[in-house]
CSV table of C-alpha atoms and ligand atoms in Angstrom, one decimal:
chain,number,residue,atom,x,y,z
E,1,UNK,CA,1.9,-1.9,13.6
E,2,UNK,CA,3.3,0.8,15.9
E,3,UNK,CA,6.6,2.0,15.0
E,4,UNK,CA,8.9,4.1,17.5
E,5,UNK,CA,9.6,7.4,16.6
E,6,UNK,CA,12.8,6.7,18.8
E,7,UNK,CA,14.0,4.4,16.1
E,8,UNK,CA,13.7,7.0,13.1
E,9,UNK,CA,15.9,9.7,12.3
E,10,UNK,CA,13.6,13.0,11.5
E,11,UNK,CA,15.7,15.7,9.9
E,12,UNK,CA,18.7,14.1,12.3
E,13,UNK,CA,17.4,15.5,15.6
E,14,UNK,CA,17.7,12.0,17.1
E,15,UNK,CA,19.4,11.2,19.8
E,16,UNK,CA,18.1,8.1,21.8
E,17,UNK,CA,15.7,8.7,24.8
E,18,UNK,CA,15.6,12.2,23.8
E,19,UNK,CA,12.3,12.3,21.4
E,20,UNK,CA,10.0,11.6,24.7
E,21,UNK,CA,11.1,14.9,25.9
E,22,UNK,CA,10.8,16.8,22.3
E,23,UNK,CA,7.0,17.3,22.8
E,24,UNK,CA,7.4,18.4,26.6
E,25,UNK,CA,10.3,20.6,25.8
E,26,UNK,CA,8.0,22.3,22.9
E,27,UNK,CA,5.3,22.6,25.6
E,28,UNK,CA,7.7,24.9,27.2
E,29,UNK,CA,8.8,26.8,24.2
E,30,UNK,CA,5.4,27.5,23.2
E,31,UNK,CA,4.7,28.8,26.7
E,32,UNK,CA,7.6,31.1,27.0
E,33,UNK,CA,6.8,32.1,23.4
E,34,UNK,CA,3.2,33.0,24.8
E,35,UNK,CA,4.7,34.7,27.8
E,36,UNK,CA,7.2,37.2,25.6
E,37,UNK,CA,5.0,38.1,22.7
E,38,UNK,CA,1.4,36.9,23.7
E,39,UNK,CA,0.8,39.7,26.2
E,40,UNK,CA,2.4,42.7,24.5
E,41,UNK,CA,-0.1,44.9,22.7
E,42,UNK,CA,2.4,45.9,19.6
E,43,UNK,CA,0.6,49.5,19.5
E,44,UNK,CA,2.4,50.5,22.2
E,45,UNK,CA,5.9,49.7,20.4
E,46,UNK,CA,8.0,52.4,18.9
E,47,UNK,CA,8.6,51.6,14.6
E,48,UNK,CA,12.3,50.2,15.0
E,49,UNK,CA,10.8,47.6,17.8
E,50,UNK,CA,8.1,46.9,16.1
E,51,UNK,CA,10.2,45.8,13.0
E,52,UNK,CA,13.0,44.5,15.2
E,53,UNK,CA,10.1,42.1,16.9
E,54,UNK,CA,8.6,40.9,13.5
E,55,UNK,CA,11.8,40.2,12.1
E,56,UNK,CA,12.9,37.6,15.6
E,57,UNK,CA,9.5,36.4,15.6
E,58,UNK,CA,10.2,35.4,11.8
E,59,UNK,CA,13.7,34.0,12.8
E,60,UNK,CA,11.6,31.8,15.3
E,61,UNK,CA,9.0,30.8,12.7
E,62,UNK,CA,11.7,29.6,10.3
E,63,UNK,CA,13.4,27.2,12.8
E,64,UNK,CA,9.2,25.9,13.6
E,65,UNK,CA,8.5,25.9,9.8
E,66,UNK,CA,12.0,23.7,9.5
E,67,UNK,CA,10.5,21.2,11.9
E,68,UNK,CA,7.0,21.2,10.2
E,69,UNK,CA,8.4,20.2,6.8
E,70,UNK,CA,10.9,17.6,8.6
E,71,UNK,CA,7.9,15.9,10.2
E,72,UNK,CA,5.9,16.4,7.5
E,73,UNK,CA,8.7,14.9,5.1
E,74,UNK,CA,8.8,11.7,7.5
E,75,UNK,CA,5.1,11.2,7.5
E,76,UNK,CA,5.2,11.3,3.7
E,77,UNK,CA,8.4,8.3,3.8
E,78,UNK,CA,6.4,6.3,6.1
E,79,UNK,CA,3.4,6.6,3.9
E,80,UNK,CA,4.9,5.8,0.7
E,81,UNK,CA,2.9,4.0,-1.8
E,82,UNK,CA,5.2,0.7,-1.7
E,83,UNK,CA,3.9,0.2,1.5
E,84,UNK,CA,0.8,-1.0,0.7
E,85,UNK,CA,-1.4,-1.6,4.0
E,86,UNK,CA,1.4,-0.8,6.4
E,87,UNK,CA,1.6,3.2,5.2
E,88,UNK,CA,1.1,5.5,8.2
E,89,UNK,CA,-1.6,7.2,6.4
E,90,UNK,CA,-3.5,4.1,5.6
E,91,UNK,CA,-2.9,2.6,9.5
E,92,UNK,CA,-4.2,6.1,10.5
E,93,UNK,CA,-7.3,6.0,8.4
E,94,UNK,CA,-6.0,8.5,5.8
E,95,UNK,CA,-6.3,8.0,1.9
E,96,UNK,CA,-3.2,10.6,1.3
E,97,UNK,CA,-0.3,11.7,3.3
E,98,UNK,CA,-1.9,15.1,3.0
E,99,UNK,CA,-5.2,14.0,4.6
E,100,UNK,CA,-3.4,12.5,7.6
E,101,UNK,CA,-1.2,15.9,7.9
E,102,UNK,CA,-4.5,18.1,7.5
E,103,UNK,CA,-6.1,16.0,10.4
E,104,UNK,CA,-2.9,16.1,12.9
E,105,UNK,CA,-2.0,19.9,12.1
E,106,UNK,CA,-5.6,21.4,10.9
E,107,UNK,CA,-3.6,23.0,8.1
E,108,UNK,CA,-5.4,23.1,4.8
E,109,UNK,CA,-4.7,20.8,2.3
E,110,UNK,CA,-2.9,22.9,0.0
E,111,UNK,CA,0.0,23.8,3.1
E,112,UNK,CA,0.0,20.1,4.1
E,113,UNK,CA,1.0,19.4,0.4
E,114,UNK,CA,3.6,22.1,0.3
E,115,UNK,CA,5.2,20.9,3.5
E,116,UNK,CA,5.1,17.1,2.3
E,117,UNK,CA,6.9,18.1,-0.8
E,118,UNK,CA,9.5,20.0,0.7
E,119,UNK,CA,10.0,17.8,3.3
E,120,UNK,CA,10.6,14.9,0.8
E,121,UNK,CA,13.1,16.9,-1.5
E,122,UNK,CA,15.0,18.0,1.7
E,123,UNK,CA,14.9,14.6,3.9
E,124,UNK,CA,18.0,12.3,4.1
E,125,UNK,CA,17.2,9.1,1.9
E,126,UNK,CA,18.5,6.0,3.0
E,127,UNK,CA,20.0,3.3,1.0
E,128,UNK,CA,19.4,-0.5,0.5
E,129,UNK,CA,21.8,-1.0,3.6
E,130,UNK,CA,20.4,1.8,5.6
E,131,UNK,CA,23.3,4.4,4.9
E,132,UNK,CA,22.2,7.8,4.5
E,133,UNK,CA,22.2,9.4,1.2
E,134,UNK,CA,22.1,13.0,0.6
E,135,UNK,CA,18.7,14.9,0.3
E,136,UNK,CA,17.5,15.6,-3.3
E,137,UNK,CA,18.3,19.3,-1.8
E,138,UNK,CA,21.4,19.4,0.4
E,139,UNK,CA,21.7,23.1,0.5
E,140,UNK,CA,18.2,23.8,0.6
E,141,UNK,CA,17.8,21.0,3.4
E,142,UNK,CA,20.9,22.6,5.3
E,143,UNK,CA,19.8,26.2,5.1
E,144,UNK,CA,16.2,25.3,5.7
E,145,UNK,CA,17.1,23.2,9.2
E,146,UNK,CA,19.3,26.0,10.5
E,147,UNK,CA,16.3,28.6,10.6
E,148,UNK,CA,18.5,30.7,8.0
E,149,UNK,CA,16.1,29.9,5.0
E,150,UNK,CA,11.7,30.0,5.3
E,151,UNK,CA,9.9,27.4,4.2
E,152,UNK,CA,8.2,29.3,1.2
E,153,UNK,CA,11.6,30.6,-0.1
E,154,UNK,CA,12.9,26.5,0.1
E,155,UNK,CA,9.6,25.7,-1.9
E,156,UNK,CA,10.3,28.3,-4.4
E,157,UNK,CA,13.7,27.1,-4.8
E,158,UNK,CA,12.6,23.4,-5.0
E,159,UNK,CA,9.4,24.1,-7.2
E,160,UNK,CA,11.7,26.0,-9.8
E,161,UNK,CA,14.7,23.8,-9.9
E,162,UNK,CA,13.2,20.2,-9.8
E,163,UNK,CA,11.4,20.8,-13.0
E,164,UNK,CA,14.6,20.7,-14.7
E,165,UNK,CA,15.8,17.8,-12.8
E,166,UNK,CA,15.6,15.3,-15.4
E,167,UNK,CA,17.8,17.0,-18.2
E,168,UNK,CA,20.3,19.8,-16.3
E,169,UNK,CA,23.9,19.1,-15.9
E,170,UNK,CA,23.9,17.6,-12.2
E,171,UNK,CA,26.9,20.0,-11.5
E,172,UNK,CA,25.3,23.0,-12.7
E,173,UNK,CA,21.7,22.1,-11.5
E,174,UNK,CA,23.7,22.0,-7.8
E,175,UNK,CA,25.5,25.5,-8.4
E,176,UNK,CA,22.2,26.9,-9.0
E,177,UNK,CA,21.0,25.4,-5.7
E,178,UNK,CA,23.5,26.8,-3.8
E,179,UNK,CA,23.7,30.1,-5.5
E,180,UNK,CA,19.9,30.5,-4.6
E,181,UNK,CA,20.3,29.6,-1.1
E,182,UNK,CA,23.1,31.6,-0.8
E,183,UNK,CA,21.1,34.6,-2.5
E,184,UNK,CA,18.4,34.2,0.0
E,185,UNK,CA,20.2,33.8,3.5
E,186,UNK,CA,22.8,36.8,2.3
E,187,UNK,CA,25.9,34.3,2.8
E,188,UNK,CA,28.4,34.0,0.0
E,189,UNK,CA,29.3,37.0,-2.7
E,190,UNK,CA,25.8,37.0,-3.8
E,191,UNK,CA,25.5,40.4,-3.3
E,192,UNK,CA,28.2,41.4,-5.9
E,193,UNK,CA,31.5,42.4,-5.7
E,194,UNK,CA,30.9,45.9,-5.1
E,195,UNK,CA,29.5,45.6,-1.9
E,196,UNK,CA,31.4,47.1,0.8
E,197,UNK,CA,33.2,44.6,3.2
E,198,UNK,CA,31.2,45.8,6.1
E,199,UNK,CA,28.0,46.0,4.5
E,200,UNK,CA,25.3,43.0,5.4
E,201,UNK,CA,24.7,41.1,2.5
E,202,UNK,CA,21.4,41.4,0.9
E,203,UNK,CA,19.1,38.9,1.4
E,204,UNK,CA,16.7,37.9,-1.6
E,205,UNK,CA,12.9,37.5,-0.7
E,206,UNK,CA,11.1,34.5,-1.6
E,207,UNK,CA,9.3,36.6,-4.5
E,208,UNK,CA,13.0,37.6,-5.5
E,209,UNK,CA,14.0,34.3,-5.4
E,210,UNK,CA,11.4,33.2,-7.6
E,211,UNK,CA,12.4,35.4,-10.5
E,212,UNK,CA,16.4,34.6,-10.0
E,213,UNK,CA,15.2,31.1,-9.7
E,214,UNK,CA,13.3,31.0,-13.2
E,215,UNK,CA,16.3,32.3,-14.7
E,216,UNK,CA,18.5,29.6,-13.7
E,217,UNK,CA,15.7,27.1,-14.6
E,218,UNK,CA,15.8,28.3,-18.2
E,219,UNK,CA,19.6,27.8,-17.9
E,220,UNK,CA,19.5,24.7,-16.8
E,221,UNK,CA,17.3,23.3,-19.5
E,222,UNK,CA,18.7,25.2,-22.1
E,223,UNK,CA,17.1,21.9,-24.4
E,224,UNK,CA,13.9,23.1,-23.5
E,225,UNK,CA,12.3,23.1,-27.0
E,226,UNK,CA,13.7,20.4,-28.3
E,227,UNK,CA,11.0,17.4,-28.2
E,228,UNK,CA,11.3,15.4,-24.7
E,229,UNK,CA,12.0,11.6,-26.6
E,230,UNK,CA,15.0,12.6,-28.8
E,231,UNK,CA,16.3,14.4,-25.4
E,232,UNK,CA,15.7,11.5,-23.0
E,233,UNK,CA,17.2,9.0,-26.1
E,234,UNK,CA,20.1,10.5,-25.7
E,235,UNK,CA,20.2,10.5,-21.8
E,236,UNK,CA,19.3,7.2,-21.4
E,237,UNK,CA,21.7,4.9,-19.5
E,238,UNK,CA,22.6,2.2,-17.2
E,239,UNK,CA,25.7,2.1,-15.1
E,240,UNK,CA,27.2,0.0,-12.7
E,241,UNK,CA,28.7,1.8,-10.1
E,242,UNK,CA,32.3,1.4,-7.4
E,243,UNK,CA,31.9,-1.5,-5.1
E,244,UNK,CA,31.2,-0.4,-1.8
E,245,UNK,CA,30.4,-2.4,1.2
E,246,UNK,CA,30.2,-5.7,-0.8
E,247,UNK,CA,27.4,-4.3,-3.1
E,248,UNK,CA,27.5,-3.0,-6.7
E,249,UNK,CA,25.6,0.1,-7.1
E,250,UNK,CA,23.7,0.5,-10.3
E,251,UNK,CA,22.0,4.1,-11.6
E,252,UNK,CA,20.7,5.2,-14.6
E,253,UNK,CA,17.8,6.8,-16.5
E,254,UNK,CA,15.5,4.5,-17.8
E,255,UNK,CA,13.1,5.3,-20.8
E,256,UNK,CA,9.9,5.9,-19.4
E,257,UNK,CA,8.5,2.7,-21.2
E,258,UNK,CA,11.4,0.7,-20.1
E,259,UNK,CA,10.7,1.7,-16.3
E,260,UNK,CA,6.9,0.7,-17.2
E,261,UNK,CA,8.0,-2.5,-18.0
E,262,UNK,CA,9.8,-3.1,-15.5
E,263,UNK,CA,7.2,-1.9,-12.9
E,264,UNK,CA,5.0,-4.0,-14.1
E,265,UNK,CA,7.5,-6.7,-13.4
E,266,UNK,CA,7.8,-5.8,-10.0
E,267,UNK,CA,4.4,-5.2,-9.6
E,268,UNK,CA,3.2,-8.7,-10.7
E,269,UNK,CA,5.7,-10.5,-8.3
E,270,UNK,CA,5.3,-7.7,-5.5
E,271,UNK,CA,1.5,-6.9,-5.4
E,272,UNK,CA,-0.1,-9.3,-2.3
E,273,UNK,CA,-1.8,-11.0,-5.4
E,274,UNK,CA,-1.1,-10.9,-9.2
E,275,UNK,CA,-4.1,-8.6,-10.5
E,276,UNK,CA,-4.0,-6.8,-7.3
E,277,UNK,CA,-7.3,-8.6,-6.1
E,278,UNK,CA,-7.7,-9.4,-2.5
E,279,UNK,CA,-6.1,-11.9,-0.5
E,280,UNK,CA,-8.2,-15.1,0.6
E,281,UNK,CA,-7.8,-15.8,4.4
E,282,UNK,CA,-5.7,-18.9,3.4
E,283,UNK,CA,-3.3,-17.0,1.3
E,284,UNK,CA,-3.2,-14.3,4.2
E,285,UNK,CA,-2.2,-16.9,6.7
E,286,UNK,CA,0.4,-18.4,4.3
E,287,UNK,CA,2.0,-15.3,3.6
E,288,UNK,CA,2.0,-14.5,7.3
E,289,UNK,CA,3.6,-17.8,8.0
E,290,UNK,CA,5.8,-17.2,5.5
E,291,UNK,CA,7.5,-14.8,8.2
E,292,UNK,CA,8.5,-12.2,5.1
E,293,UNK,CA,10.2,-9.5,6.2
E,294,UNK,CA,12.1,-8.2,3.3
E,295,UNK,CA,12.0,-4.1,2.3
E,296,UNK,CA,10.4,-3.1,-0.8
E,297,UNK,CA,13.9,-2.5,-2.2
E,298,UNK,CA,15.0,-6.2,-1.2
E,299,UNK,CA,12.0,-7.4,-3.2
E,300,UNK,CA,12.5,-5.6,-6.1
E,301,UNK,CA,16.1,-6.6,-6.2
E,302,UNK,CA,15.3,-10.4,-5.9
E,303,UNK,CA,12.7,-10.1,-8.8
E,304,UNK,CA,16.0,-8.3,-10.5
E,305,UNK,CA,18.0,-11.4,-9.5
E,306,UNK,CA,15.0,-13.6,-10.9
E,307,UNK,CA,14.8,-11.8,-13.9
E,308,UNK,CA,18.6,-12.2,-14.6
E,309,UNK,CA,18.8,-16.1,-14.1
E,310,UNK,CA,15.3,-16.5,-16.2
E,311,UNK,CA,16.6,-14.6,-18.9
E,312,UNK,CA,20.0,-16.7,-19.0
E,313,UNK,CA,18.6,-20.1,-18.8
E,314,UNK,CA,15.8,-18.9,-21.5
E,315,UNK,CA,18.0,-19.5,-24.4
E,316,UNK,CA,16.9,-16.9,-26.5
E,317,UNK,CA,20.2,-14.7,-25.7
E,318,UNK,CA,23.8,-14.6,-27.4
E,319,UNK,CA,25.9,-17.2,-26.4
E,320,UNK,CA,29.2,-16.8,-24.9
E,321,UNK,CA,31.6,-19.1,-26.4
E,322,UNK,CA,28.9,-21.8,-27.2
E,323,UNK,CA,27.5,-21.3,-23.6
E,324,UNK,CA,24.7,-19.6,-21.9
E,325,UNK,CA,25.2,-16.1,-20.4
E,326,UNK,CA,26.0,-17.8,-16.7
E,327,UNK,CA,27.9,-16.5,-14.0
E,328,UNK,CA,31.1,-18.4,-14.0
E,329,UNK,CA,32.2,-18.6,-10.2
E,330,UNK,CA,35.4,-20.1,-8.7
E,331,UNK,CA,36.2,-21.0,-5.5
E,332,UNK,CA,39.1,-23.3,-4.0
E,333,UNK,CA,37.9,-27.0,-2.7
E,334,UNK,CA,39.1,-26.8,0.0
E,335,UNK,CA,37.7,-23.5,1.4
E,336,UNK,CA,34.1,-24.7,0.3
E,337,UNK,CA,34.7,-27.9,2.1
E,338,UNK,CA,35.6,-26.4,5.3
E,339,UNK,CA,33.2,-23.1,5.0
E,340,UNK,CA,35.5,-20.3,5.1
E,341,UNK,CA,36.9,-18.4,2.4
E,342,UNK,CA,35.3,-16.7,-0.8
E,343,UNK,CA,34.6,-17.4,-4.4
E,344,UNK,CA,35.1,-15.1,-7.1
E,345,UNK,CA,32.7,-14.4,-10.2
E,346,UNK,CA,33.6,-13.5,-13.7
E,347,UNK,CA,33.4,-10.1,-13.9
E,348,UNK,CA,32.8,-8.1,-10.7
E,349,UNK,CA,35.6,-6.5,-9.0
E,350,UNK,CA,34.9,-7.8,-5.5
E,351,UNK,CA,34.6,-11.7,-4.2
E,352,UNK,CA,31.4,-13.2,-3.5
E,353,UNK,CA,30.2,-14.9,-0.3
E,354,UNK,CA,30.4,-18.9,0.0
E,355,UNK,CA,26.6,-18.8,0.4
E,356,UNK,CA,26.4,-17.3,-2.9
E,357,UNK,CA,28.3,-19.5,-4.4
E,358,UNK,CA,26.7,-22.9,-3.0
E,359,UNK,CA,23.9,-21.6,-4.4
E,360,UNK,CA,25.1,-21.0,-8.0
E,361,UNK,CA,26.5,-24.7,-7.7
E,362,UNK,CA,23.1,-26.3,-6.4
E,363,UNK,CA,21.1,-24.7,-9.2
E,364,UNK,CA,23.4,-24.2,-11.9
E,365,UNK,CA,26.2,-27.1,-11.8
E,366,UNK,CA,30.0,-27.5,-11.0
E,367,UNK,CA,33.0,-28.4,-12.7
E,368,UNK,CA,36.2,-29.3,-10.9
E,369,UNK,CA,39.4,-28.7,-12.2
E,370,UNK,CA,42.5,-29.8,-10.7
E,371,UNK,CA,46.0,-27.9,-11.1
E,372,UNK,CA,49.4,-29.1,-9.9
E,373,UNK,CA,51.6,-26.6,-8.1
E,374,UNK,CA,52.9,-24.9,-10.8
E,375,UNK,CA,48.9,-23.8,-12.0
E,376,UNK,CA,49.3,-26.4,-14.9
E,377,UNK,CA,45.3,-27.9,-15.1
E,378,UNK,CA,45.8,-31.8,-14.3
E,379,UNK,CA,42.2,-33.0,-13.9
E,380,UNK,CA,39.3,-32.0,-15.3
E,381,UNK,CA,35.9,-33.0,-14.0
E,382,UNK,CA,32.8,-33.5,-16.2
E,383,UNK,CA,30.2,-30.6,-15.6
E,384,UNK,CA,27.7,-32.1,-13.0
E,385,UNK,CA,24.7,-31.3,-10.4
E,386,UNK,CA,23.3,-29.4,-13.3
E,387,UNK,CA,19.3,-30.3,-13.7
E,388,UNK,CA,18.7,-30.6,-17.3
E,389,UNK,CA,15.7,-29.0,-18.9
E,390,UNK,CA,13.6,-32.3,-19.1
E,391,UNK,CA,14.1,-32.5,-15.4
E,392,UNK,CA,13.2,-28.9,-14.9
E,393,UNK,CA,9.5,-29.3,-16.6
E,394,UNK,CA,9.0,-32.0,-14.5
E,395,UNK,CA,10.0,-30.7,-11.2
E,396,UNK,CA,8.0,-27.5,-12.3
E,397,UNK,CA,4.9,-29.7,-12.9
E,398,UNK,CA,5.1,-31.2,-9.9
E,399,UNK,CA,5.7,-28.2,-7.5
E,400,UNK,CA,4.1,-25.3,-9.5
E,401,UNK,CA,6.4,-22.3,-7.8
E,402,UNK,CA,8.4,-21.5,-4.8
E,403,UNK,CA,7.9,-24.3,-2.3
E,404,UNK,CA,7.7,-21.8,0.6
E,405,UNK,CA,4.4,-21.4,1.4
E,406,UNK,CA,3.2,-17.6,1.0
E,407,UNK,CA,5.8,-17.1,-1.6
E,408,UNK,CA,4.0,-16.1,-5.0
E,409,UNK,CA,7.4,-16.6,-7.1
E,410,UNK,CA,6.1,-18.7,-10.1
E,411,UNK,CA,8.0,-21.9,-11.3
E,412,UNK,CA,9.4,-19.9,-14.5
E,413,UNK,CA,11.2,-17.7,-12.0
E,414,UNK,CA,12.5,-20.5,-9.7
E,415,UNK,CA,16.0,-22.1,-9.0
E,416,UNK,CA,16.3,-25.6,-8.3
E,417,UNK,CA,17.4,-26.8,-5.3
E,418,UNK,CA,18.9,-29.9,-4.1
E,419,UNK,CA,17.2,-30.9,-1.2
E,420,UNK,CA,20.2,-33.3,-0.3
E,421,UNK,CA,23.3,-31.5,-1.2
E,422,UNK,CA,25.4,-33.2,-3.6
E,423,UNK,CA,28.3,-33.1,-1.6
E,424,UNK,CA,26.1,-35.3,0.8
E,425,UNK,CA,25.6,-38.0,-2.0
E,426,UNK,CA,22.2,-36.1,-3.1
E,427,UNK,CA,21.7,-37.0,-6.7
E,428,UNK,CA,20.6,-34.5,-9.5
E,429,UNK,CA,17.3,-36.7,-9.7
E,430,UNK,CA,13.7,-35.2,-10.0
E,431,UNK,CA,13.0,-36.5,-6.6
E,432,UNK,CA,15.9,-34.8,-5.2
E,433,UNK,CA,15.2,-30.9,-6.8
E,434,UNK,CA,12.6,-28.8,-5.6
E,435,UNK,CA,11.7,-25.4,-6.8
E,436,UNK,CA,12.8,-22.1,-4.7
E,437,UNK,CA,12.7,-18.8,-5.7
E,438,UNK,CA,16.3,-16.8,-5.6
E,439,UNK,CA,15.2,-15.4,-1.9
E,440,UNK,CA,14.4,-18.7,-0.5
E,441,UNK,CA,16.9,-20.5,-1.9
E,442,UNK,CA,19.9,-17.9,-1.1
E,443,UNK,CA,18.3,-18.0,2.5
E,444,UNK,CA,17.8,-21.6,2.8
E,445,UNK,CA,20.6,-22.9,5.1
E,446,UNK,CA,19.6,-20.2,7.6
E,447,UNK,CA,16.0,-19.7,7.5
E,448,UNK,CA,15.0,-22.5,9.3
E,449,UNK,CA,12.7,-23.7,7.1
E,450,UNK,CA,13.0,-27.5,6.5
E,451,UNK,CA,12.3,-29.2,3.2
E,452,UNK,CA,12.1,-33.2,2.5
E,453,UNK,CA,11.2,-35.4,-0.2
E,454,UNK,CA,8.3,-38.5,1.0
E,455,UNK,CA,8.6,-40.8,-1.9
E,456,UNK,CA,9.3,-38.4,-4.4
E,457,UNK,CA,7.1,-35.6,-3.1
E,458,UNK,CA,8.1,-32.5,-1.2
E,459,UNK,CA,7.3,-31.6,2.1
E,460,UNK,CA,8.1,-28.3,4.0
E,461,UNK,CA,8.2,-27.4,8.0
E,462,UNK,CA,8.0,-23.7,9.0
E,463,UNK,CA,11.2,-22.6,11.3
E,464,UNK,CA,10.6,-22.7,15.0
E,465,UNK,CA,10.4,-18.9,15.2
E,466,UNK,CA,7.6,-18.9,13.1
E,467,UNK,CA,5.5,-21.9,14.2
E,468,UNK,CA,6.7,-23.5,17.0
E,469,UNK,CA,6.0,-27.1,16.7
E,470,UNK,CA,4.8,-26.9,13.2
E,471,UNK,CA,4.9,-30.2,11.5
E,472,UNK,CA,6.2,-31.3,8.1
E,473,UNK,CA,3.0,-30.3,5.2
E,474,UNK,CA,2.6,-31.6,1.6
E,475,UNK,CA,2.7,-28.2,-0.7
E,476,UNK,CA,2.2,-27.6,-4.3
E,477,UNK,CA,1.2,-24.9,-6.1
E,478,UNK,CA,0.8,-26.8,-9.2
E,479,UNK,CA,-2.7,-26.3,-10.5
E,480,UNK,CA,-2.9,-29.8,-12.0
E,481,UNK,CA,-1.9,-31.5,-8.4
E,482,UNK,CA,-4.3,-29.2,-6.7
E,483,UNK,CA,-7.3,-30.3,-9.1
E,484,UNK,CA,-5.8,-34.1,-8.7
E,485,UNK,CA,-6.0,-33.7,-4.7
E,486,UNK,CA,-9.3,-32.2,-5.1
E,487,UNK,CA,-10.9,-35.1,-6.8
E,488,UNK,CA,-9.6,-37.6,-4.3
E,489,UNK,CA,-11.1,-35.8,-1.1
E,490,UNK,CA,-14.0,-38.0,0.2
E,491,UNK,CA,-17.4,-36.2,-1.1
E,492,UNK,CA,-18.8,-34.4,1.2
E,493,UNK,CA,-22.0,-35.7,3.4
E,494,UNK,CA,-25.1,-34.0,2.1
L,501,ZN,ZN1,10.1,-18.1,-2.4
């Protein structure tokens, strides 16, 4: 699968349609440079001329270096590990980003790694919804991109400061970065108070910068001698941020073993097949038919959703007022009926969509509460539409996991979906409940997947966009039922 460069953003150069011209323009620049510096013998220049040309050539080199780093950063981003077989490096037959860069640019492996590390530290990052986030070293990124800061000086700042990132106060770290960039490019008051007003600011060489950066690193990591784990215990955290664009950001620092445990859960659910083996041709075909188009970030989000639902259902957590810690969502009956409006979940500051409310009701049940005009409760329905643990076990035995072919979410992580909605008279009965993972449940109304029950056994039909003319087929991932089917298959003719 080839991605077009025009659809990406390398260091903010992109203007749609211009990318194709960049290579030609660079070729023109290269020719003119050859014309300027390639045909004159420096032996004939005066000392001043020689040094002026040396500095001017370096200024051009810094611009070129910034572009090299931006390209390397983007190559690295498209080759990140979680893309699996879709990694750019893999698709081009290389084992690592550095190997791909070496092949394209013919530089050494060490130089390729330097460029890609600096590229990663200075490229804009993108959040779940594609919004641009600041680079890891925004000051270095800006100075590099402007051609003021050379790649080796930039590398010095990033390498020295990055080691303190986990322990340094972020504000102090940002301050150190700014100071060092200012010292390198000669801006700000880095030259000191005693510099006379019109003197050109003193610019540090990369080696002088390294000395300064090391002093900063010691300052930023004052806890240096303290054992890592005590410091980590103190700094661990998990936070909800302020809602933005309909999403709640989370941030935090996990202890390595906690991150490892979460990582294992992600791996187990996101690897092509648990255990990391190769997929069979049939599994591969199923996966392709499933039309999986979630990003790795989105898939991890959905794993978190399943972890939360599974934990809440487990009965092993403290209850709230005697009830399992489930989310309470309220919605006006009229809004639900007419299909517009929003619902509200306890404990979050922004509304949730009706689609989310329907999903929660489908799987978790609902209770009707009727108020009079003054707000008094005048009717209280009994809780309904909630599958019992007994029903859940039976459905689990029958379906074995998410019904959507190619989906690998196991039964214990699935929700139970009413095939015929309660509103249309669908009963909360095993003949009307099937297992779907959080994502396929959430998107079942819009994804085009069809589900029907034939004598109490589920069949699915792929959406037309995936498999035009595709028919209904029986599905199960239950090992018991699969064994059953094999046994009833007519014996092969010898
Ligand atoms: Zn699924």
